[in-house]
PDB file of C-alpha atoms and ligand atoms in Angstrom:
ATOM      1  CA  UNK D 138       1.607 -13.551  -1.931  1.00  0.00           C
ATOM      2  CA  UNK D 139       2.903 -11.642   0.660  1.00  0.00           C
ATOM      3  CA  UNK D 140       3.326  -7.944   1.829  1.00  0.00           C
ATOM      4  CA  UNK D 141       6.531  -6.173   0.948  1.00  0.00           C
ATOM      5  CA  UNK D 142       8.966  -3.703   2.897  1.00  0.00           C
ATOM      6  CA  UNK D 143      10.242  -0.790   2.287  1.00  0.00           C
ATOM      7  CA  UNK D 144      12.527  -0.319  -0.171  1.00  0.00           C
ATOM      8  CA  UNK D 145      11.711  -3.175  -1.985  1.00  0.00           C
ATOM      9  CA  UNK D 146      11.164  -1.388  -5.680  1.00  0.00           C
ATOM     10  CA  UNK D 147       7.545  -2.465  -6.374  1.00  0.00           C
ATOM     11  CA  UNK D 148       6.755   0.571  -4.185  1.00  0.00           C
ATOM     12  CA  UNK D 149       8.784   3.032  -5.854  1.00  0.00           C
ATOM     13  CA  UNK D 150       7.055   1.211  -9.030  1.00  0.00           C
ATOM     14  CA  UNK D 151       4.295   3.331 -11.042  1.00  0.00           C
ATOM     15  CA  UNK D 152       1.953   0.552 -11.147  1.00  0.00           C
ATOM     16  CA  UNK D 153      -0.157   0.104 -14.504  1.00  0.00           C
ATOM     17  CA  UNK D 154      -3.442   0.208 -15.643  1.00  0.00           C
ATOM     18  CA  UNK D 155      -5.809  -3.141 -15.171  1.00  0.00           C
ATOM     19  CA  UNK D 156      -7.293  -4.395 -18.183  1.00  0.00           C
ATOM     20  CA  UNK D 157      -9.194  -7.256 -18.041  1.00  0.00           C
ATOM     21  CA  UNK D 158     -11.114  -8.441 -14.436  1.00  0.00           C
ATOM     22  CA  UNK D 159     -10.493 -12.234 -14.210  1.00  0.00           C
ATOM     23  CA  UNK D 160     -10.542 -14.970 -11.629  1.00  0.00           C
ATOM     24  CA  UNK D 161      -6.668 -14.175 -11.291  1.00  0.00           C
ATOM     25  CA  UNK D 162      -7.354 -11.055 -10.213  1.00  0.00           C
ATOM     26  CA  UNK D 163     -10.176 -11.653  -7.895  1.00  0.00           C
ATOM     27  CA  UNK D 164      -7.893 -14.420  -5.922  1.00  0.00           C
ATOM     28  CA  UNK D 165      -5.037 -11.821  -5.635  1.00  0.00           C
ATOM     29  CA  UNK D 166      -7.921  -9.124  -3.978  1.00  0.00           C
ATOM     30  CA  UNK D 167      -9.098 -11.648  -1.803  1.00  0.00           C
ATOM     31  CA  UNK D 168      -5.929 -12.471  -0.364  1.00  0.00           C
ATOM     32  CA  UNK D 169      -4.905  -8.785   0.205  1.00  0.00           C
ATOM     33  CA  UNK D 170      -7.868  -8.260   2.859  1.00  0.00           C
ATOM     34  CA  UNK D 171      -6.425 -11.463   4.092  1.00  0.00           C
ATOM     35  CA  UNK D 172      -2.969 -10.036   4.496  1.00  0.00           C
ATOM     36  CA  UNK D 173      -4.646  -6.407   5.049  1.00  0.00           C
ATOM     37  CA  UNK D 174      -6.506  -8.383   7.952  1.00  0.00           C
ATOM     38  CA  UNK D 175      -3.765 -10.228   9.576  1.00  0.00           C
ATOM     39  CA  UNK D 176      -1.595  -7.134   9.429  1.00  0.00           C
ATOM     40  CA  UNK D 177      -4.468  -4.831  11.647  1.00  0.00           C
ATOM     41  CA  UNK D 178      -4.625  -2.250   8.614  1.00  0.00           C
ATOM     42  CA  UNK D 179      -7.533  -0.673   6.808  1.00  0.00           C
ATOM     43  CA  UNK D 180      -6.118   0.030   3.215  1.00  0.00           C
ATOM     44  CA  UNK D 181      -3.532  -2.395   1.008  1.00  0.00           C
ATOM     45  CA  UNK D 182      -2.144  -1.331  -2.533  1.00  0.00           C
ATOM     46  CA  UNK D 183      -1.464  -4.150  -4.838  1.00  0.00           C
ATOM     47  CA  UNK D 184       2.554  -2.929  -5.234  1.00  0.00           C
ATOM     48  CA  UNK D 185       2.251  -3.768  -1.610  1.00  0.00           C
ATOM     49  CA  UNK D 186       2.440  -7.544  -2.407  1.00  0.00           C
ATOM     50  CA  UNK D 187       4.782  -6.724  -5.445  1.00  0.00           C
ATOM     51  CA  UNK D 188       1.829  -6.468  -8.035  1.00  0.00           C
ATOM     52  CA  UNK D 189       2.517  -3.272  -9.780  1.00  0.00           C
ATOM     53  CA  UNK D 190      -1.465  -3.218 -10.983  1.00  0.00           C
ATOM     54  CA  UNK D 191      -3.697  -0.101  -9.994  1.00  0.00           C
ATOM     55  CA  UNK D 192      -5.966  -1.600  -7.421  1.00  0.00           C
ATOM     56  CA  UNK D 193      -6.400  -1.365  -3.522  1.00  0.00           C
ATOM     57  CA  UNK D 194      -8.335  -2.502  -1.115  1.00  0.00           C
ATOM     58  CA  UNK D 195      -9.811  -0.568   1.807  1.00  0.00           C
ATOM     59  CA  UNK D 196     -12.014  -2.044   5.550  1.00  0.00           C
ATOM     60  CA  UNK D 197     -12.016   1.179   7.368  1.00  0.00           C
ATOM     61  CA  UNK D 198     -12.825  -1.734  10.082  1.00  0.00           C
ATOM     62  CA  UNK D 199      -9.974  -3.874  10.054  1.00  0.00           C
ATOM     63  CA  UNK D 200     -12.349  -6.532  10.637  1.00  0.00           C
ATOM     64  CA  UNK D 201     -13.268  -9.515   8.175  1.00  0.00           C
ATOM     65  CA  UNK D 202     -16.599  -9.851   9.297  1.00  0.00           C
ATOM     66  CA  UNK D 203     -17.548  -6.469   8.267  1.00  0.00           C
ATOM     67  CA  UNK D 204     -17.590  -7.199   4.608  1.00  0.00           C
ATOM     68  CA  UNK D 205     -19.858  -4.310   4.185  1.00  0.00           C
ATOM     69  CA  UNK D 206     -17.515  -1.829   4.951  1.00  0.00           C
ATOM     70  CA  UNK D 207     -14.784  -4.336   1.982  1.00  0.00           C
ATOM     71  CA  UNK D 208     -14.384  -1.727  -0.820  1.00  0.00           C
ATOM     72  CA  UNK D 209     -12.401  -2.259  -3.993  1.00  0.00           C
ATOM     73  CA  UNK D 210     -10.967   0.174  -5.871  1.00  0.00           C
ATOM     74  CA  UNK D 211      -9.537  -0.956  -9.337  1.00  0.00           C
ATOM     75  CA  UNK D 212      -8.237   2.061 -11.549  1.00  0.00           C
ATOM     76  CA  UNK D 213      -9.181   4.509  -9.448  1.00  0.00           C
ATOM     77  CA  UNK D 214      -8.774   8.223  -9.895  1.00  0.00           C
ATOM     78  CA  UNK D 215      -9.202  11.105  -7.321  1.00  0.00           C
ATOM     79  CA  UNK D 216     -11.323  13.929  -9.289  1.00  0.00           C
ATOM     80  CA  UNK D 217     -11.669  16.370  -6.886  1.00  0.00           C
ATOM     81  CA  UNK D 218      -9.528  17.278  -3.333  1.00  0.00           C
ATOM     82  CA  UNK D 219     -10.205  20.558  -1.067  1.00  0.00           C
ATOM     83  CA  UNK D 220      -9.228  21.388   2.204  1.00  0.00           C
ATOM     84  CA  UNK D 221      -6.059  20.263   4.273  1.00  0.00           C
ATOM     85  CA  UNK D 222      -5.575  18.468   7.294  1.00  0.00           C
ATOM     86  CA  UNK D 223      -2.633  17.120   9.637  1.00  0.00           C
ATOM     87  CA  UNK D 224      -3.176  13.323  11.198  1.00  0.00           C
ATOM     88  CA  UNK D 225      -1.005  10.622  11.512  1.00  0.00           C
ATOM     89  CA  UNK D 226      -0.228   7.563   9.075  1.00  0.00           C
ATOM     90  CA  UNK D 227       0.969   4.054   9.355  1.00  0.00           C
ATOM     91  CA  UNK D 228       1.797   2.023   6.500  1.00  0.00           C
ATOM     92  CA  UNK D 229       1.856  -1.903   6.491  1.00  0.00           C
ATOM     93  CA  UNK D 230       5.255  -1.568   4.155  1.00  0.00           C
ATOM     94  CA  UNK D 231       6.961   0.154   7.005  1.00  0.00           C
ATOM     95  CA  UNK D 232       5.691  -1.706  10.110  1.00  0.00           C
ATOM     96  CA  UNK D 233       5.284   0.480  13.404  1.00  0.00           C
ATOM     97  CA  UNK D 234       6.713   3.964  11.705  1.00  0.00           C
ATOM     98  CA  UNK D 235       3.978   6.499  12.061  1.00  0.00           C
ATOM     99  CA  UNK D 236       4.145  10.238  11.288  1.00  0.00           C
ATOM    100  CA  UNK D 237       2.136  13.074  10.389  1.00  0.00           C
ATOM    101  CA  UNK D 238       1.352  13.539   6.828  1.00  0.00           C
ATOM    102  CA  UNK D 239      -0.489  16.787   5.144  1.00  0.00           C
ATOM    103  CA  UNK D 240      -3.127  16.369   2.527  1.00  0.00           C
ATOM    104  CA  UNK D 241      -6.499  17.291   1.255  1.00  0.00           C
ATOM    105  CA  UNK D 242      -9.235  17.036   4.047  1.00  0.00           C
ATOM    106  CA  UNK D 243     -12.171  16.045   0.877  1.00  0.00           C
ATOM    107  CA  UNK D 244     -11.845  13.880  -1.798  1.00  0.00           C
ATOM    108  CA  UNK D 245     -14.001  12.557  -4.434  1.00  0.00           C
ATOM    109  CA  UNK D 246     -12.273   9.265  -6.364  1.00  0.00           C
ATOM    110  CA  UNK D 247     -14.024   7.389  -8.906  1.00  0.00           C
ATOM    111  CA  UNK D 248     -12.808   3.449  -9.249  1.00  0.00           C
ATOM    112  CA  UNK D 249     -14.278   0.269 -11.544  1.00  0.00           C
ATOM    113  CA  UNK D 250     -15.542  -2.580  -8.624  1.00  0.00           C
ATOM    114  CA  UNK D 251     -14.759  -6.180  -9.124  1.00  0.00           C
ATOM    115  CA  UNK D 252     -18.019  -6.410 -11.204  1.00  0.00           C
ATOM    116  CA  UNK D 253     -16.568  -3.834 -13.740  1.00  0.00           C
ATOM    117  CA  UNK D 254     -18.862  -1.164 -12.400  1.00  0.00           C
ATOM    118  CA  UNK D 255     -18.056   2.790 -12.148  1.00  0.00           C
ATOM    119  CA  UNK D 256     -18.708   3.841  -8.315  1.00  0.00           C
ATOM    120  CA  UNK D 257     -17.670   7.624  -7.316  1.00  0.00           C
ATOM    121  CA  UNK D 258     -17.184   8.191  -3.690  1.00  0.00           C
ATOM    122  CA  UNK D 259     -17.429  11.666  -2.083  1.00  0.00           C
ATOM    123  CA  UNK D 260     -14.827  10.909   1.544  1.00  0.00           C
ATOM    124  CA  UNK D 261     -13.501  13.246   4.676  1.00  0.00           C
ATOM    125  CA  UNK D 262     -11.519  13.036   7.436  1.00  0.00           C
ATOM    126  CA  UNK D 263     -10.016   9.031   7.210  1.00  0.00           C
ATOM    127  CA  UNK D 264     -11.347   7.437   4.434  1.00  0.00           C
ATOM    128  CA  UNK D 265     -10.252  10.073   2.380  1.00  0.00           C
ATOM    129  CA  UNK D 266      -6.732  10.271   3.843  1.00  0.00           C
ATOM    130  CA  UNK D 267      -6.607   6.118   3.053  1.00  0.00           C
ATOM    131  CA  UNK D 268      -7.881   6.514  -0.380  1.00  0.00           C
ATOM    132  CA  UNK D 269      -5.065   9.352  -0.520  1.00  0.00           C
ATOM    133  CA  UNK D 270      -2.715   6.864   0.703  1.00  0.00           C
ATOM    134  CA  UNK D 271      -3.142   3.674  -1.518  1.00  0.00           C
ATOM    135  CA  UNK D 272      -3.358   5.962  -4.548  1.00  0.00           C
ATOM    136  CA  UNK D 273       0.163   7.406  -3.926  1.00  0.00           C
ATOM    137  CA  UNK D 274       1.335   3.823  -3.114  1.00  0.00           C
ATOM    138  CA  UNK D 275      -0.142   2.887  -6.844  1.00  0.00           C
ATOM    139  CA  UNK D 276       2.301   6.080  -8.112  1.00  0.00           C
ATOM    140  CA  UNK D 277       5.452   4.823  -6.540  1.00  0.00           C
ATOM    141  CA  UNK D 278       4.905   7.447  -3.290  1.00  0.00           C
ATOM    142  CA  UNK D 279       5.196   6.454   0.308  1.00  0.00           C
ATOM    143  CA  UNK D 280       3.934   8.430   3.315  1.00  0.00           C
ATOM    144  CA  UNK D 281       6.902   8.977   4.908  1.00  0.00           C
ATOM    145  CA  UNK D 282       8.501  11.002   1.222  1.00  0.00           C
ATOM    146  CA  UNK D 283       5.096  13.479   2.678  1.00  0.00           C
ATOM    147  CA  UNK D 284       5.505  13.455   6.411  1.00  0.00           C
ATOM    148  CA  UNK D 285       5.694  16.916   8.133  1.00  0.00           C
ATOM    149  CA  UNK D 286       8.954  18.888   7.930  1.00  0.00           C
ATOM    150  CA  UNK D 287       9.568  18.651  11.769  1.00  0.00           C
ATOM    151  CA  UNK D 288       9.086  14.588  12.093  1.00  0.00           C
ATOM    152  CA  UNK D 289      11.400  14.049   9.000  1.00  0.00           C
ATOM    153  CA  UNK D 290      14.595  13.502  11.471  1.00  0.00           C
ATOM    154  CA  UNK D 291      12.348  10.770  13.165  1.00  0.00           C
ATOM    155  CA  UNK D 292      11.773   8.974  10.017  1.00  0.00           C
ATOM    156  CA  UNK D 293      15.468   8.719   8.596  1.00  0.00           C
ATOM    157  CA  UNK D 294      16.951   6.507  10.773  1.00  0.00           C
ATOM    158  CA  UNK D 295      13.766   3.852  10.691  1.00  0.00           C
ATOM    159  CA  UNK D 296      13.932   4.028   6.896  1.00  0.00           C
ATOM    160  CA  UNK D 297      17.877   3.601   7.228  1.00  0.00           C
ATOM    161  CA  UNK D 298      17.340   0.045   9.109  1.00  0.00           C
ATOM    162  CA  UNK D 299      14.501  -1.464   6.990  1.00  0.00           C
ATOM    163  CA  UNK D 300      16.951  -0.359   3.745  1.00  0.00           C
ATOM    164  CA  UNK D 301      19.861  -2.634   5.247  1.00  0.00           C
ATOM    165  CA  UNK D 302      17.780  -5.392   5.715  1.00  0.00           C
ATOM    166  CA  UNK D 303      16.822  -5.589   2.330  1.00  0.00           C
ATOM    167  CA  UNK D 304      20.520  -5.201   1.172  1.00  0.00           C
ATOM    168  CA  UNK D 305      21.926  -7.961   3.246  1.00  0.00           C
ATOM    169  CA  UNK D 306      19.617 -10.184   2.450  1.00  0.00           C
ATOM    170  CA  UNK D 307      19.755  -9.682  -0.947  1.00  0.00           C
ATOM    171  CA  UNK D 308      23.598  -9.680  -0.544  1.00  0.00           C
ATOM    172  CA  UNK D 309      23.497 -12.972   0.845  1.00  0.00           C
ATOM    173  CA  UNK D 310      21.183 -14.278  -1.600  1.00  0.00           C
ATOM    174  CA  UNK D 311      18.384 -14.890   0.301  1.00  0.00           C
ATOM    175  CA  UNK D 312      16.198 -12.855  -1.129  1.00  0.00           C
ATOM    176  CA  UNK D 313      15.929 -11.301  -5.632  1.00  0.00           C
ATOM    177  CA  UNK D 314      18.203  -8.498  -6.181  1.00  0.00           C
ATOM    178  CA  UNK D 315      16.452  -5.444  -7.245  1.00  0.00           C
ATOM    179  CA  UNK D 316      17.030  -6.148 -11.051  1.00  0.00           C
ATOM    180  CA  UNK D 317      15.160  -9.420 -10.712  1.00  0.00           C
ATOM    181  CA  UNK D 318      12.410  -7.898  -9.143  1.00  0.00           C
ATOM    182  CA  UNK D 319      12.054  -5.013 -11.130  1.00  0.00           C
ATOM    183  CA  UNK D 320      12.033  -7.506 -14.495  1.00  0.00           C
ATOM    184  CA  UNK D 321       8.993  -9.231 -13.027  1.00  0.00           C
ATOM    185  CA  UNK D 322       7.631  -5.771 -12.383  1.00  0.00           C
ATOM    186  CA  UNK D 323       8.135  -4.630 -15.901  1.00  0.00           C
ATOM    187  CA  UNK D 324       6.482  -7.728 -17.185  1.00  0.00           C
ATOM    188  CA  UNK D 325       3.436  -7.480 -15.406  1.00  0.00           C
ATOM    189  CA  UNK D 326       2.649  -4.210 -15.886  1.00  0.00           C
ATOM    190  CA  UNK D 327       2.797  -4.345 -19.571  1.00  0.00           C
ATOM    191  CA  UNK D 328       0.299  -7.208 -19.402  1.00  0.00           C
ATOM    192  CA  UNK D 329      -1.929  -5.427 -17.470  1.00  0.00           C
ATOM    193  CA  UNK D 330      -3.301  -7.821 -15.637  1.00  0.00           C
ATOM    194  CA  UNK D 331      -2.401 -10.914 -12.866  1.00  0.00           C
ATOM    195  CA  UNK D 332      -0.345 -13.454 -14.357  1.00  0.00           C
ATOM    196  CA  UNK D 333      -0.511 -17.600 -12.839  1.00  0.00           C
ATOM    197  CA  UNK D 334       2.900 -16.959 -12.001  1.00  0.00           C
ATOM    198  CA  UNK D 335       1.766 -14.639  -9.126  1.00  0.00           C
ATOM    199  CA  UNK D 336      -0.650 -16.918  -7.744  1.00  0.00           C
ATOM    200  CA  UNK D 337       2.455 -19.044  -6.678  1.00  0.00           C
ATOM    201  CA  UNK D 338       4.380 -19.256  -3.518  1.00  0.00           C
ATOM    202  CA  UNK D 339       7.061 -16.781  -3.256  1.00  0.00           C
ATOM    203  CA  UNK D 340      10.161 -16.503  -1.272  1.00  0.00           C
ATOM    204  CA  UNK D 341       9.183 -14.377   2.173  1.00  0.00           C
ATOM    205  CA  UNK D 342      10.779 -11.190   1.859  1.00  0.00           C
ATOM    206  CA  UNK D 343      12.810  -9.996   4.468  1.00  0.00           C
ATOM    207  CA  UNK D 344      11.725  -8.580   7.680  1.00  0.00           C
ATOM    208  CA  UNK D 345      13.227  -5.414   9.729  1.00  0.00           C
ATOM    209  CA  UNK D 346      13.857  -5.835  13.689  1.00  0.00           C
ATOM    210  CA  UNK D 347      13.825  -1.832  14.064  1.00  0.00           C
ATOM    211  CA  UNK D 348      15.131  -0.924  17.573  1.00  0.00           C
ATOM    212  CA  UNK D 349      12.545   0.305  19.805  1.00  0.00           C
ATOM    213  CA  UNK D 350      13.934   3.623  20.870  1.00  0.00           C
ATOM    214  CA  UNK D 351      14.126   4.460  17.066  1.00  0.00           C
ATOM    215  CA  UNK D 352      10.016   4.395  16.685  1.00  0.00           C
ATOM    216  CA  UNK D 353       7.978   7.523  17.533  1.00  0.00           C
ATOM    217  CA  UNK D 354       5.011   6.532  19.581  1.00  0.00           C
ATOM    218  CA  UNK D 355       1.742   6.974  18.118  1.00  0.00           C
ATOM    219  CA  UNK D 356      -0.762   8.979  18.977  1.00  0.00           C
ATOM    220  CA  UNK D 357      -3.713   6.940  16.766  1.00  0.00           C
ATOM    221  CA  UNK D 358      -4.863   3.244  17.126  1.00  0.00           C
ATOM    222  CA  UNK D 359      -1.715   2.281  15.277  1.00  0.00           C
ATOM    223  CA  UNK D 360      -3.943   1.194  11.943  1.00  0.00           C
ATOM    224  CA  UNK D 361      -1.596   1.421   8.781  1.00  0.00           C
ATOM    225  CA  UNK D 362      -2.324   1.095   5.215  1.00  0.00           C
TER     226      UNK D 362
HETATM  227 ZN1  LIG F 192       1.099   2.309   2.934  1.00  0.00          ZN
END
């Protein structure tokens, strides 16, 4: 299991209802704070290891040892949103692209736990901006299709780079083409849950070298979700 990039199609995927919580599924959440951890962000959607399954995981701070502040969110759904605020985003599909995004300033999401238990969360300011986040990720949005109208330009030309390094690897068969990844999408989403399969090593997919003078430096602490 590893993280994927931009535009590999799991994250323009509407990922699917979970249906049954099993040991699969608790090895795949486990090793996306791993990967959440190793990448420095706070919030990882399961289409961001290529599981098109609605679940994220959130650590406001990106630290393993604060496993109080581990929160799992499996079929969650935002039931209320009011206010609006402007503040940069990251996302661990693009690495080091961040841009300002507008979106509700209070949310309240409900989401089953790991135990199969109904939580509802009442969030402001970040946590409700990552929730935000990882719940368009689950729909098939990214950030940067919400960042501000004046920072779009910025954005383009990043996006442009990580898009060719998809296609020439995929080109030069080192990596599934889109149809072959989008099959294994299909299949696990009508399952509804985490096959073996996906507990298996997988080829590593491609990574961008995006030039420096292309990336617009950030004003935050540079997490990313
Ligand atoms: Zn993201």
């Amino acid at each position: 299991m590893q993280i994927v990039y931009f535009p590999h199609p799991a994250l323009r995927f509407k990922s699917a209802d979970i249906r049954q919580i099993d040991n699969n599924l608790r090895t795949v959440v486990r090793r996306m704070f791993e990967l959440m951890y190793e990448a420095n962000g706070i919030g990882l959607a399961a289409n961001q290891i290529g599981l098109p399954l609605r679940v994220f995981v959130m650590n406001l701070a990106a630290d393993p040892e604060e496993t109080d502040q581990e929160f799992v969110f499996i079929n969650p759904q935002i039931t209320n949103r009011k206010g609006s605020d402007v503040a940069e985003e990251g996302c661990l599909s693009i690495p080091k692209l961040y841009a300002d995004v507008r979106r509700p300033s209070d949310v309240q999401i409900e989401a089953f736990d790991l135990d199969g238990q109904l939580f509802e969360m009442s969030l402001d300011d970040l946590p409700a901006r990552v929730v935000q986040h990882e719940l368009d990720h689950l729909d098939g949005v990214m950030f940067t299709d919400k960042v501000i109208e004046s920072q779009r330009k910025d954005v383009e030309p990043v996006l442009n780079v990580f898009e060719e390094t998809l296609r020439q690897a995929q080109a030069a068969k080192a990596y599934l083409s889109d149809d072959e990844l989008l099959n294994t999408l299909r299949e696990i989403a009508a399952a509804g849950g985490v096959p073996g399969s996906f507990l298996e090593e997988t080829v590593a997919p491609p990574q961008a070298d995006v030039p420096a003078s292309l990336l617009r430096a950030r004003k935050g602490r540079g997490e990313a979700e």
